[in-house]
Coordinates of N, CA, C and O in Angstrom, one line a residue:
M1 N 0.8 -1.2 0.0 CA 0.0 0.0 0.0 C 0.9 1.2 0.0 O 1.9 1.3 0.7
S2 N 0.6 2.2 -0.8 CA 1.3 3.4 -0.9 C 1.2 4.2 0.4 O 0.3 4.1 1.2
I3 N 2.2 5.2 0.6 CA 2.1 6.0 1.8 C 0.9 6.9 1.8 O 0.2 7.1 2.8
S4 N 0.5 7.3 0.6 CA -0.7 8.1 0.5 C -2.0 7.4 0.9 O -2.8 7.9 1.7
K5 N -2.1 6.1 0.5 CA -3.2 5.3 0.9 C -3.2 4.9 2.4 O -4.2 4.9 3.0
Q6 N -2.0 4.7 2.9 CA -1.8 4.4 4.3 C -2.3 5.6 5.1 O -3.0 5.5 6.1
K7 N -1.9 6.8 4.7 CA -2.3 8.0 5.4 C -3.8 8.2 5.4 O -4.4 8.6 6.4
S8 N -4.4 8.0 4.2 CA -5.9 8.1 4.1 C -6.6 7.2 5.1 O -7.6 7.6 5.7
H9 N -6.1 5.9 5.1 CA -6.7 5.0 6.1 C -6.6 5.5 7.5 O -7.5 5.4 8.3
L10 N -5.4 5.9 7.9 CA -5.1 6.4 9.2 C -5.9 7.6 9.6 O -6.2 7.9 10.7
R11 N -6.1 8.5 8.6 CA -6.9 9.7 8.9 C -8.3 9.3 9.2 O -8.9 9.9 10.2
R12 N -8.9 8.3 8.5 CA -10.2 7.9 8.9 C -10.3 7.3 10.3 O -11.2 7.5 11.1
L13 N -9.2 6.5 10.6 CA -9.1 5.9 11.9 C -9.0 6.9 13.0 O -9.7 6.9 14.0
G14 N -8.1 7.9 12.7 CA -7.9 9.0 13.7 C -9.1 9.8 13.9 O -9.4 10.2 15.1
K15 N -9.9 10.1 12.9 CA -11.1 10.8 13.0 C -12.1 10.1 13.9 O -12.8 10.7 14.7
E16 N -12.2 8.8 13.7 CA -13.2 8.0 14.5 C -12.7 8.0 15.9 O -13.6 8.1 16.8
R17 N -11.4 7.8 16.2 CA -11.0 7.8 17.5 C -11.2 9.1 18.2 O -11.5 9.2 19.4
R18 N -11.0 10.2 17.5 CA -11.2 11.5 18.1 C -12.6 11.7 18.5 O -12.9 12.2 19.6
R19 N -13.5 11.4 17.6 CA -14.9 11.5 17.9 C -15.3 10.7 19.1 O -16.0 11.1 20.0
E20 N -14.8 9.4 19.1 CA -15.2 8.5 20.2 C -14.6 9.1 21.5 O -15.2 9.0 22.6
A21 N -13.4 9.6 21.5 CA -12.7 10.1 22.7 C -13.5 11.3 23.2 O -13.8 11.4 24.4
Q22 N -14.0 12.2 22.3 CA -14.7 13.4 22.8 C -16.1 13.0 23.4 O -16.5 13.5 24.4
E23 N -16.7 11.9 22.8 CA -18.0 11.5 23.3 C -17.8 10.7 24.6 O -18.7 10.7 25.5
T24 N -16.7 10.0 24.8 CA -16.5 9.1 26.0 C -16.0 9.9 27.2 O -16.4 9.5 28.3
L25 N -15.1 10.8 27.0 CA -14.5 11.5 28.2 C -15.6 12.3 28.9 O -16.4 13.0 28.3
D26 N -15.6 12.1 30.2 CA -16.7 12.7 31.0 C -16.3 14.2 31.4 O -15.1 14.5 31.6
G27 N -17.3 15.0 31.5 CA -17.1 16.4 31.9 C -16.4 17.3 31.0 O -16.1 16.9 29.8
D28 N -16.0 18.4 31.5 CA -15.3 19.4 30.7 C -13.8 19.2 30.8 O -13.2 19.4 31.9
I29 N -13.2 18.7 29.8 CA -11.7 18.3 29.9 C -10.8 19.5 29.5 O -9.6 19.4 29.5
S30 N -11.4 20.7 29.2 CA -10.6 21.8 28.8 C -9.7 22.2 29.9 O -8.6 22.7 29.7
E31 N -10.1 21.9 31.2 CA -9.3 22.3 32.3 C -8.0 21.5 32.3 O -6.9 22.0 32.7
S32 N -8.0 20.2 31.9 CA -6.8 19.4 31.9 C -5.8 19.9 30.8 O -4.6 19.9 31.0
F33 N -6.4 20.2 29.6 CA -5.5 20.8 28.6 C -4.9 22.1 29.0 O -3.7 22.4 28.9
G34 N -5.8 23.0 29.6 CA -5.3 24.3 30.1 C -4.3 24.2 31.2 O -3.3 24.9 31.2
G35 N -4.5 23.3 32.1 CA -3.5 23.1 33.2 C -2.2 22.7 32.7 O -1.1 23.2 33.1
S36 N -2.2 21.7 31.8 CA -0.9 21.2 31.2 C -0.2 22.3 30.4 O 1.0 22.4 30.5
L37 N -1.0 23.0 29.6 CA -0.4 24.1 28.8 C 0.2 25.2 29.6 O 1.3 25.7 29.4
T38 N -0.5 25.6 30.7 CA -0.1 26.6 31.6 C 1.2 26.2 32.3 O 2.2 27.0 32.4
E39 N 1.3 25.0 32.7 CA 2.5 24.5 33.4 C 3.7 24.5 32.4 O 4.8 24.9 32.8
F40 N 3.4 24.1 31.2 CA 4.5 24.1 30.2 C 4.9 25.5 29.9 O 6.1 25.8 29.9
A41 N 4.0 26.4 29.7 CA 4.3 27.8 29.4 C 5.1 28.4 30.6 O 6.1 29.2 30.3
D42 N 4.7 28.2 31.8 CA 5.4 28.7 32.9 C 6.9 28.1 33.0 O 7.8 28.8 33.3
G43 N 7.0 26.8 32.6 CA 8.3 26.2 32.6 C 9.3 26.8 31.6 O 10.5 26.8 31.9
I44 N 8.8 27.3 30.5 CA 9.7 27.8 29.5 C 9.8 29.4 29.6 O 10.5 30.0 28.8
G45 N 9.1 29.9 30.5 CA 9.2 31.4 30.8 C 8.5 32.3 29.8 O 9.1 33.3 29.4
V46 N 7.3 31.9 29.4 CA 6.6 32.8 28.5 C 6.2 34.1 29.2 O 6.1 34.2 30.4
D47 N 6.0 35.2 28.4 CA 5.6 36.5 29.0 C 4.8 37.2 28.0 O 4.4 36.7 27.0
E48 N 4.7 38.5 28.2 CA 3.8 39.3 27.3 C 4.4 39.5 25.9 O 3.6 39.9 25.0
K49 N 5.6 39.1 25.7 CA 6.2 39.2 24.4 C 6.0 37.9 23.6 O 6.3 37.8 22.4
T50 N 5.6 36.8 24.3 CA 5.4 35.5 23.6 C 4.2 35.5 22.8 O 3.1 35.9 23.3
V51 N 4.3 35.1 21.5 CA 3.2 34.9 20.6 C 2.9 33.5 20.4 O 3.8 32.7 19.9
I52 N 1.7 33.0 20.8 CA 1.3 31.6 20.6 C 0.2 31.5 19.5 O -0.8 32.2 19.6
A53 N 0.5 30.7 18.6 CA -0.5 30.4 17.5 C -1.5 29.3 18.0 O -1.0 28.2 18.2
A54 N -2.7 29.7 18.1 CA -3.7 28.7 18.4 C -4.4 28.3 17.1 O -3.9 28.6 16.0
Y55 N -5.6 27.8 17.2 CA -6.4 27.5 16.1 C -7.9 27.5 16.6 O -8.2 27.2 17.7
W56 N -8.8 27.9 15.7 CA -10.2 27.8 16.0 C -10.7 26.5 15.6 O -10.6 26.1 14.5
P57 N -11.3 25.7 16.6 CA -11.6 24.3 16.3 C -12.7 24.1 15.2 O -13.6 24.9 15.2
I58 N -12.5 23.1 14.4 CA -13.5 22.7 13.4 C -14.0 21.3 13.8 O -13.2 20.4 14.1
G59 N -15.3 21.2 13.9 CA -15.9 19.9 14.3 C -15.5 19.5 15.7 O -15.6 20.2 16.7
D60 N -14.9 18.3 15.8 CA -14.6 17.7 17.1 C -13.1 17.9 17.4 O -12.5 17.1 18.2
E61 N -12.4 18.8 16.7 CA -11.0 19.1 17.1 C -11.0 19.6 18.6 O -12.0 20.2 19.0
V62 N -9.9 19.3 19.3 CA -9.8 19.8 20.6 C -9.8 21.3 20.7 O -9.1 22.0 19.9
D63 N -10.7 21.8 21.5 CA -10.8 23.3 21.6 C -9.8 23.8 22.6 O -9.8 23.7 23.8
V64 N -8.8 24.5 22.0 CA -7.7 25.1 22.8 C -8.0 26.5 23.2 O -7.2 27.1 24.0
I65 N -9.1 27.1 22.8 CA -9.3 28.5 23.1 C -9.5 28.8 24.6 O -8.9 29.8 25.0
P66 N -10.2 28.0 25.4 CA -10.2 28.2 26.8 C -8.8 28.2 27.4 O -8.5 29.1 28.3
A67 N -7.9 27.3 27.0 CA -6.6 27.3 27.5 C -5.8 28.6 27.1 O -5.1 29.1 27.9
I68 N -6.0 29.0 25.9 CA -5.3 30.3 25.4 C -5.8 31.5 26.2 O -5.0 32.4 26.6
K69 N -7.1 31.5 26.4 CA -7.7 32.6 27.2 C -7.1 32.7 28.6 O -6.8 33.7 29.2
R70 N -6.9 31.5 29.2 CA -6.2 31.4 30.5 C -4.8 31.9 30.5 O -4.4 32.7 31.4
L71 N -4.0 31.6 29.4 CA -2.7 32.1 29.3 C -2.6 33.6 29.1 O -1.8 34.3 29.6
I72 N -3.6 34.1 28.3 CA -3.7 35.5 28.1 C -3.9 36.2 29.5 O -3.3 37.3 29.8
H73 N -4.8 35.7 30.3 CA -5.2 36.3 31.5 C -4.1 36.2 32.6 O -3.7 37.1 33.3
V74 N -3.5 35.0 32.7 CA -2.5 34.7 33.7 C -1.1 35.2 33.3 O -0.4 35.8 34.2
M75 N -0.7 35.0 32.1 CA 0.7 35.3 31.7 C 0.8 36.4 30.6 O 1.9 36.7 30.2
R76 N -0.3 37.0 30.2 CA -0.3 38.1 29.3 C 0.3 37.8 27.9 O 0.8 38.7 27.3
I77 N 0.3 36.5 27.5 CA 0.8 36.2 26.2 C -0.1 36.8 25.1 O -1.2 37.3 25.4
Q78 N 0.5 36.8 23.9 CA -0.3 37.2 22.8 C -0.7 36.0 22.0 O 0.0 35.0 21.9
C79 N -1.9 36.1 21.4 CA -2.4 35.0 20.6 C -2.6 35.4 19.2 O -3.0 36.5 18.9
C80 N -2.3 34.4 18.3 CA -2.6 34.6 16.9 C -3.3 33.4 16.3 O -3.3 32.3 16.9
L81 N -4.0 33.5 15.2 CA -4.6 32.4 14.5 C -4.1 32.3 13.1 O -3.7 33.3 12.5
P82 N -4.2 31.1 12.5 CA -3.6 30.9 11.2 C -4.5 31.4 10.1 O -5.8 31.4 10.2
I83 N -3.9 31.8 9.0 CA -4.6 32.2 7.8 C -4.1 31.4 6.6 O -2.9 31.3 6.4
V84 N -5.0 30.7 5.9 CA -4.7 29.9 4.7 C -4.7 30.8 3.5 O -5.8 31.4 3.2
L85 N -3.5 31.0 2.9 CA -3.5 31.9 1.7 C -3.8 31.2 0.4 O -4.4 31.8 -0.5
G86 N -3.5 29.9 0.4 CA -3.8 29.1 -0.8 C -3.1 27.8 -0.8 O -2.2 27.6 0.1
N87 N -3.4 26.9 -1.7 CA -2.8 25.6 -1.8 C -1.3 25.8 -2.0 O -0.8 26.7 -2.7
E88 N -0.5 24.9 -1.4 CA 1.0 24.8 -1.5 C 1.7 26.0 -0.9 O 2.9 26.2 -1.2
L89 N 1.0 26.8 -0.1 CA 1.6 28.0 0.5 C 1.6 27.8 2.0 O 0.7 27.2 2.6
P90 N 2.7 28.3 2.7 CA 2.7 28.3 4.1 C 1.6 29.2 4.7 O 1.1 30.1 4.0
L91 N 1.2 28.9 5.9 CA 0.3 29.8 6.6 C 0.9 31.1 7.0 O 2.1 31.2 7.2
I92 N 0.1 32.1 7.2 CA 0.5 33.3 7.9 C -0.4 33.4 9.2 O -1.4 32.7 9.3
F93 N 0.0 34.2 10.1 CA -0.7 34.3 11.4 C -1.0 35.8 11.7 O -0.2 36.7 11.5
K94 N -2.2 36.0 12.2 CA -2.6 37.3 12.6 C -3.1 37.4 14.0 O -3.7 36.4 14.5
L95 N -2.8 38.5 14.7 CA -3.1 38.6 16.1 C -4.6 38.5 16.3 O -5.4 39.0 15.5
W96 N -5.0 37.9 17.4 CA -6.4 37.8 17.8 C -6.5 38.0 19.3 O -5.7 37.5 20.1
H97 N -7.5 38.8 19.7 CA -7.8 39.0 21.1 C -9.2 38.4 21.5 O -10.1 38.6 20.7
P98 N -9.4 37.8 22.6 CA -10.7 37.3 23.0 C -11.8 38.4 22.9 O -11.5 39.5 23.3
G99 N -12.9 38.0 22.3 CA -14.0 39.0 22.1 C -14.0 39.6 20.7 O -15.0 40.1 20.3
E100 N -12.9 39.5 20.0 CA -12.9 40.0 18.6 C -13.6 39.0 17.7 O -13.4 37.8 17.8
S101 N -14.3 39.5 16.8 CA -15.1 38.7 15.8 C -14.1 38.1 14.8 O -13.0 38.6 14.6
L102 N -14.5 37.0 14.2 CA -13.7 36.3 13.2 C -14.5 36.2 11.9 O -15.7 36.4 11.9
C103 N -13.8 36.0 10.8 CA -14.4 35.8 9.6 C -14.1 34.4 9.0 O -13.2 33.8 9.5
L104 N -14.9 34.0 8.0 CA -14.8 32.7 7.5 C -13.6 32.7 6.5 O -13.4 33.5 5.6
G105 N -12.7 31.7 6.7 CA -11.5 31.5 5.9 C -11.7 30.3 5.0 O -12.8 29.7 4.9
K106 N -10.6 29.9 4.3 CA -10.7 28.7 3.4 C -10.9 27.5 4.2 O -10.4 27.4 5.4
F107 N -11.5 26.5 3.6 CA -11.7 25.1 4.2 C -12.5 25.2 5.5 O -12.3 24.3 6.4
G108 N -13.3 26.2 5.7 CA -14.2 26.3 6.8 C -13.5 26.8 8.1 O -14.1 26.7 9.2
T109 N -12.3 27.4 8.0 CA -11.6 27.9 9.1 C -12.2 29.2 9.5 O -12.9 29.9 8.7
S110 N -12.0 29.6 10.8 CA -12.3 30.9 11.3 C -11.0 31.7 11.5 O -10.1 31.2 12.2
Q111 N -11.0 32.9 11.1 CA -9.7 33.6 11.1 C -10.0 35.1 11.4 O -11.1 35.6 11.2
P112 N -8.9 35.8 11.9 CA -9.0 37.2 12.1 C -9.3 38.0 10.9 O -9.0 37.5 9.8
H113 N -9.8 39.2 11.0 CA -10.1 40.0 9.8 C -8.8 40.6 9.2 O -7.7 40.5 9.7
T114 N -9.0 41.0 8.0 CA -7.9 41.5 7.1 C -7.0 42.5 7.8 O -5.8 42.5 7.7
A115 N -7.6 43.4 8.6 CA -6.8 44.5 9.2 C -6.0 44.0 10.4 O -5.1 44.8 10.9
S116 N -6.1 42.8 10.9 CA -5.3 42.4 12.0 C -3.9 42.3 11.6 O -3.5 42.0 10.5
Q117 N -3.0 42.5 12.7 CA -1.6 42.5 12.4 C -1.0 41.1 12.2 O -1.3 40.1 12.9
I118 N -0.1 41.0 11.2 CA 0.6 39.7 10.9 C 1.8 39.6 11.9 O 2.5 40.6 12.1
V119 N 1.9 38.4 12.5 CA 3.0 38.2 13.4 C 3.7 36.9 13.2 O 3.1 36.0 12.5
N120 N 4.8 36.7 13.8 CA 5.5 35.4 13.7 C 5.4 34.7 15.1 O 6.1 35.2 16.1
P121 N 4.7 33.7 15.3 CA 4.6 33.0 16.6 C 5.8 32.3 17.0 O 6.6 31.9 16.1
S122 N 6.1 32.1 18.2 CA 7.2 31.2 18.7 C 6.7 29.9 19.1 O 7.5 29.0 19.3
I123 N 5.4 29.7 19.3 CA 4.8 28.4 19.7 C 3.6 28.2 18.8 O 2.8 29.1 18.6
L124 N 3.5 27.0 18.2 CA 2.4 26.6 17.4 C 1.6 25.5 18.1 O 2.2 24.5 18.4
L125 N 0.3 25.7 18.2 CA -0.6 24.6 18.7 C -1.3 24.1 17.4 O -1.9 24.9 16.6
I126 N -1.1 22.8 17.2 CA -1.5 22.2 15.9 C -2.5 21.1 16.1 O -2.2 20.1 16.8
P127 N -3.7 21.1 15.5 CA -4.7 20.0 15.7 C -4.2 18.8 14.9 O -3.5 18.9 13.9
L128 N -4.7 17.6 15.3 CA -4.2 16.4 14.6 C -5.3 15.4 14.6 O -6.3 15.4 15.4
L129 N -5.2 14.5 13.6 CA -6.1 13.3 13.5 C -5.4 12.1 14.1 O -6.1 11.2 14.6
A130 N -4.1 12.0 14.0 CA -3.4 10.8 14.6 C -2.0 11.3 14.8 O -1.5 12.2 14.1
Y131 N -1.3 10.6 15.7 CA 0.1 10.9 15.9 C 0.9 9.7 16.4 O 0.2 8.7 16.9
D132 N 2.2 9.7 16.3 CA 3.0 8.6 16.9 C 4.0 9.2 17.9 O 4.1 10.5 18.1
L133 N 4.7 8.4 18.6 CA 5.6 8.9 19.7 C 6.9 9.5 19.2 O 7.6 10.1 20.0
A134 N 7.1 9.4 17.9 CA 8.2 10.1 17.3 C 7.8 11.6 17.0 O 8.7 12.4 16.5
G135 N 6.6 11.9 17.2 CA 6.1 13.3 17.0 C 5.5 13.6 15.7 O 5.1 14.7 15.4
Y136 N 5.4 12.6 14.8 CA 4.8 12.8 13.5 C 3.3 12.8 13.7 O 2.7 12.0 14.5
R137 N 2.6 13.6 12.9 CA 1.1 13.7 13.0 C 0.5 13.6 11.6 O 1.2 13.8 10.6
L138 N -0.8 13.3 11.6 CA -1.6 13.4 10.4 C -2.6 14.5 10.7 O -3.3 14.5 11.7
G139 N -2.8 15.4 9.7 CA -3.8 16.4 9.7 C -4.8 16.0 8.6 O -4.9 14.9 8.2
W140 N -5.4 17.0 8.0 CA -6.3 16.8 6.9 C -5.7 16.5 5.6 O -6.4 16.1 4.6
G141 N -4.4 16.7 5.5 CA -3.7 16.3 4.3 C -3.3 17.5 3.4 O -2.7 17.3 2.3
G142 N -3.5 18.7 3.8 CA -3.1 19.8 3.0 C -1.7 20.2 3.1 O -1.1 20.9 2.3
G143 N -1.0 19.7 4.2 CA 0.4 20.0 4.4 C 0.7 21.4 4.8 O 1.9 21.8 4.7
F144 N -0.3 22.2 5.2 CA 0.0 23.6 5.6 C 1.0 23.8 6.7 O 1.9 24.6 6.7
Y145 N 0.8 23.0 7.8 CA 1.7 23.2 8.9 C 3.1 22.7 8.6 O 4.1 23.2 9.1
D146 N 3.2 21.6 7.8 CA 4.5 21.1 7.4 C 5.3 22.2 6.6 O 6.5 22.5 6.9
R147 N 4.6 22.8 5.7 CA 5.2 23.9 4.9 C 5.5 25.1 5.8 O 6.6 25.7 5.6
T148 N 4.7 25.4 6.7 CA 4.9 26.5 7.6 C 6.1 26.3 8.5 O 6.9 27.3 8.6
I149 N 6.2 25.2 9.1 CA 7.3 24.9 10.0 C 8.6 24.9 9.1 O 9.7 25.5 9.6
T150 N 8.6 24.3 8.0 CA 9.8 24.3 7.1 C 10.2 25.7 6.7 O 11.4 26.1 6.8
A151 N 9.2 26.5 6.3 CA 9.6 27.9 6.0 C 10.1 28.7 7.1 O 11.1 29.5 7.0
M152 N 9.6 28.5 8.3 CA 10.1 29.2 9.5 C 11.5 28.8 9.8 O 12.4 29.7 10.1
K153 N 11.8 27.5 9.7 CA 13.1 27.1 10.0 C 14.1 27.6 9.0 O 15.2 28.0 9.3
E154 N 13.7 27.6 7.7 CA 14.6 28.1 6.7 C 14.9 29.6 6.8 O 15.9 30.1 6.4
N155 N 13.9 30.3 7.5 CA 14.1 31.8 7.7 C 14.8 32.1 9.0 O 14.9 33.2 9.4
G156 N 15.2 31.0 9.7 CA 15.9 31.2 11.0 C 15.0 31.5 12.2 O 15.5 32.0 13.2
H157 N 13.7 31.2 12.0 CA 12.8 31.6 13.1 C 12.6 30.4 14.0 O 12.2 29.3 13.6
S158 N 12.9 30.6 15.3 CA 12.8 29.5 16.3 C 11.3 29.3 16.6 O 10.6 30.2 16.8
I159 N 10.9 28.0 16.6 CA 9.5 27.6 16.8 C 9.4 26.4 17.6 O 10.2 25.4 17.5
I160 N 8.5 26.3 18.5 CA 8.1 25.1 19.2 C 6.8 24.7 18.7 O 5.8 25.4 18.8
S161 N 6.7 23.4 18.2 CA 5.4 22.9 17.7 C 4.8 21.9 18.6 O 5.5 21.0 19.1
I162 N 3.5 22.1 18.9 CA 2.8 21.2 19.8 C 1.6 20.7 19.1 O 0.6 21.4 18.8
G163 N 1.6 19.3 18.9 CA 0.4 18.7 18.3 C -0.6 18.5 19.4 O -0.3 18.1 20.5
V164 N -1.9 18.7 19.1 CA -2.9 18.7 20.1 C -4.0 17.7 19.7 O -4.6 17.7 18.6
G165 N -4.3 16.7 20.6 CA -5.3 15.7 20.3 C -5.6 14.9 21.6 O -5.3 15.3 22.7
Y166 N -6.2 13.8 21.4 CA -6.6 12.9 22.5 C -5.6 11.7 22.5 O -5.0 11.3 21.5
A167 N -5.4 11.2 23.7 CA -4.4 10.0 23.8 C -4.9 8.9 22.9 O -4.0 8.2 22.4
A168 N -6.2 8.7 22.7 CA -6.7 7.6 21.9 C -6.2 7.7 20.4 O -6.3 6.8 19.7
Q169 N -5.8 8.9 20.0 CA -5.4 9.1 18.6 C -4.0 8.6 18.3 O -3.5 8.7 17.2
Q170 N -3.3 8.2 19.4 CA -1.9 7.7 19.2 C -1.9 6.4 18.4 O -2.7 5.5 18.7
I171 N -1.0 6.2 17.4 CA -0.9 5.0 16.7 C 0.6 4.6 16.7 O 1.5 5.5 17.0
P172 N 1.0 3.4 16.4 CA 2.4 3.0 16.5 C 3.3 3.7 15.6 O 4.4 4.1 16.0
L173 N 2.9 4.0 14.3 CA 3.8 4.6 13.4 C 3.0 5.4 12.3 O 2.1 4.9 11.7
I174 N 3.3 6.7 12.2 CA 2.8 7.5 11.1 C 3.7 7.3 9.8 O 4.9 7.6 9.9
P175 N 3.1 6.9 8.7 CA 3.9 6.9 7.5 C 4.3 8.3 7.2 O 3.6 9.2 7.3
R176 N 5.6 8.5 6.7 CA 6.0 9.8 6.5 C 6.8 10.0 5.2 O 7.4 9.0 4.6
N177 N 6.7 11.2 4.7 CA 7.5 11.6 3.5 C 8.6 12.5 3.9 O 8.7 13.0 5.1
S178 N 9.5 12.9 3.0 CA 10.6 13.7 3.4 C 10.2 15.1 3.8 O 10.9 15.8 4.6
F179 N 9.0 15.6 3.4 CA 8.6 16.9 3.8 C 7.8 17.0 5.1 O 7.5 18.0 5.6
D180 N 7.5 15.8 5.7 CA 6.7 15.8 6.9 C 7.6 16.3 8.1 O 8.8 15.9 8.2
Q181 N 7.0 17.2 8.9 CA 7.8 17.7 10.0 C 7.3 17.2 11.4 O 6.0 17.2 11.6
P182 N 8.2 16.7 12.2 CA 7.7 16.2 13.5 C 7.4 17.3 14.5 O 8.0 18.4 14.4
M183 N 6.5 17.0 15.4 CA 6.2 18.0 16.5 C 7.3 17.9 17.5 O 7.9 16.9 17.7
D184 N 7.4 19.0 18.3 CA 8.3 18.9 19.4 C 7.7 18.4 20.7 O 8.3 17.7 21.5
W185 N 6.4 18.6 20.8 CA 5.6 18.1 21.9 C 4.2 17.6 21.4 O 3.8 18.0 20.4
I186 N 3.6 16.8 22.2 CA 2.3 16.3 22.0 C 1.5 16.7 23.3 O 1.9 16.4 24.4
L187 N 0.3 17.3 23.1 CA -0.5 17.7 24.2 C -1.9 16.9 24.1 O -2.5 17.0 23.1
T188 N -2.2 16.1 25.1 CA -3.4 15.4 25.2 C -4.1 15.6 26.6 O -3.5 16.4 27.4
E189 N -5.3 15.0 26.8 CA -5.9 15.2 28.1 C -5.1 14.6 29.2 O -5.3 14.9 30.4
E190 N -4.1 13.8 28.9 CA -3.2 13.1 29.9 C -2.0 13.9 30.2 O -1.3 13.6 31.1
G191 N -1.8 15.0 29.5 CA -0.6 15.9 29.8 C 0.2 16.2 28.5 O -0.2 15.9 27.4
M192 N 1.4 16.7 28.8 CA 2.3 17.1 27.7 C 3.4 16.0 27.6 O 3.9 15.5 28.6
Y193 N 3.7 15.6 26.4 CA 4.7 14.6 26.1 C 5.8 15.3 25.3 O 5.5 15.8 24.2
K194 N 7.1 15.3 25.7 CA 8.2 15.8 25.0 C 8.8 14.8 24.0 O 9.2 13.7 24.5
V195 N 8.7 15.1 22.8 CA 9.0 14.0 21.8 C 10.4 13.5 21.9 O 10.7 12.3 21.8
D196 N 11.4 14.4 22.1 CA 12.8 14.0 22.0 C 13.2 13.2 23.3 O 14.4 12.8 23.4
E197 N 12.3 13.0 24.1 CA 12.6 12.1 25.3 C 12.0 10.7 25.1 O 12.0 9.9 26.0
A198 N 11.6 10.4 23.8 CA 11.1 9.1 23.5 C 12.2 8.0 23.6 O 13.3 8.3 23.3

C-alpha cells in the first residue's frame, strides 16, 4: 500500500478515535488541557512578548481557546490564529484577542479580519487526527503546517510545535514523506509529552 493510501486509512481511523474520545470523556476536559499548557508555558518562561498560535476548532477538534484565554489572563501572552493563503503555501498568522469577531476562511476555518496585524509566533498549537511517539502527525492532508514549519526554520525563526489531540489518537507509526515535520511536543488530556525524550 502506498504512503498516500496508508495516510488516508489512518486519517479515517484517527477521526473515528477523536470523535469517540470526545464522546467518551466525562465532563469538561478543557481544564486538563489548560492546566498542562499553563504548566508548560510557565516552565519555559513565556511572557507578554510571547506569541502563541492557536487554532479555532473545526468539528470535534480539541478546543484550545479556553486554554489560550487562560494564558492571556495569567501570563499576558499574545495569541494569533492561522490564515490559509492558498494551496501549496505556508500559513501566515494574525493577532487575535478574546472577544474579537472572526471571519470565514478557506476550508471552513475561522480567522482574524484582514486588518489584524501579521505576526511570527514562537509556539504553534496544531490540531491532529493521529500521531506517533516520534512526534509525527496526520492532519487533513493539506500539508499547511509542514510547509509553515519548514519555511520558519529556513528563515531562521525559532519555533516550538505542539500537536494537540486525545491520547486515543496515538498509533504505532505514522507513514512519512521527506517533507513531513515532527512535532516537538504532544498535548493530550493526559498531559504534555516531549517528543525527544522518547
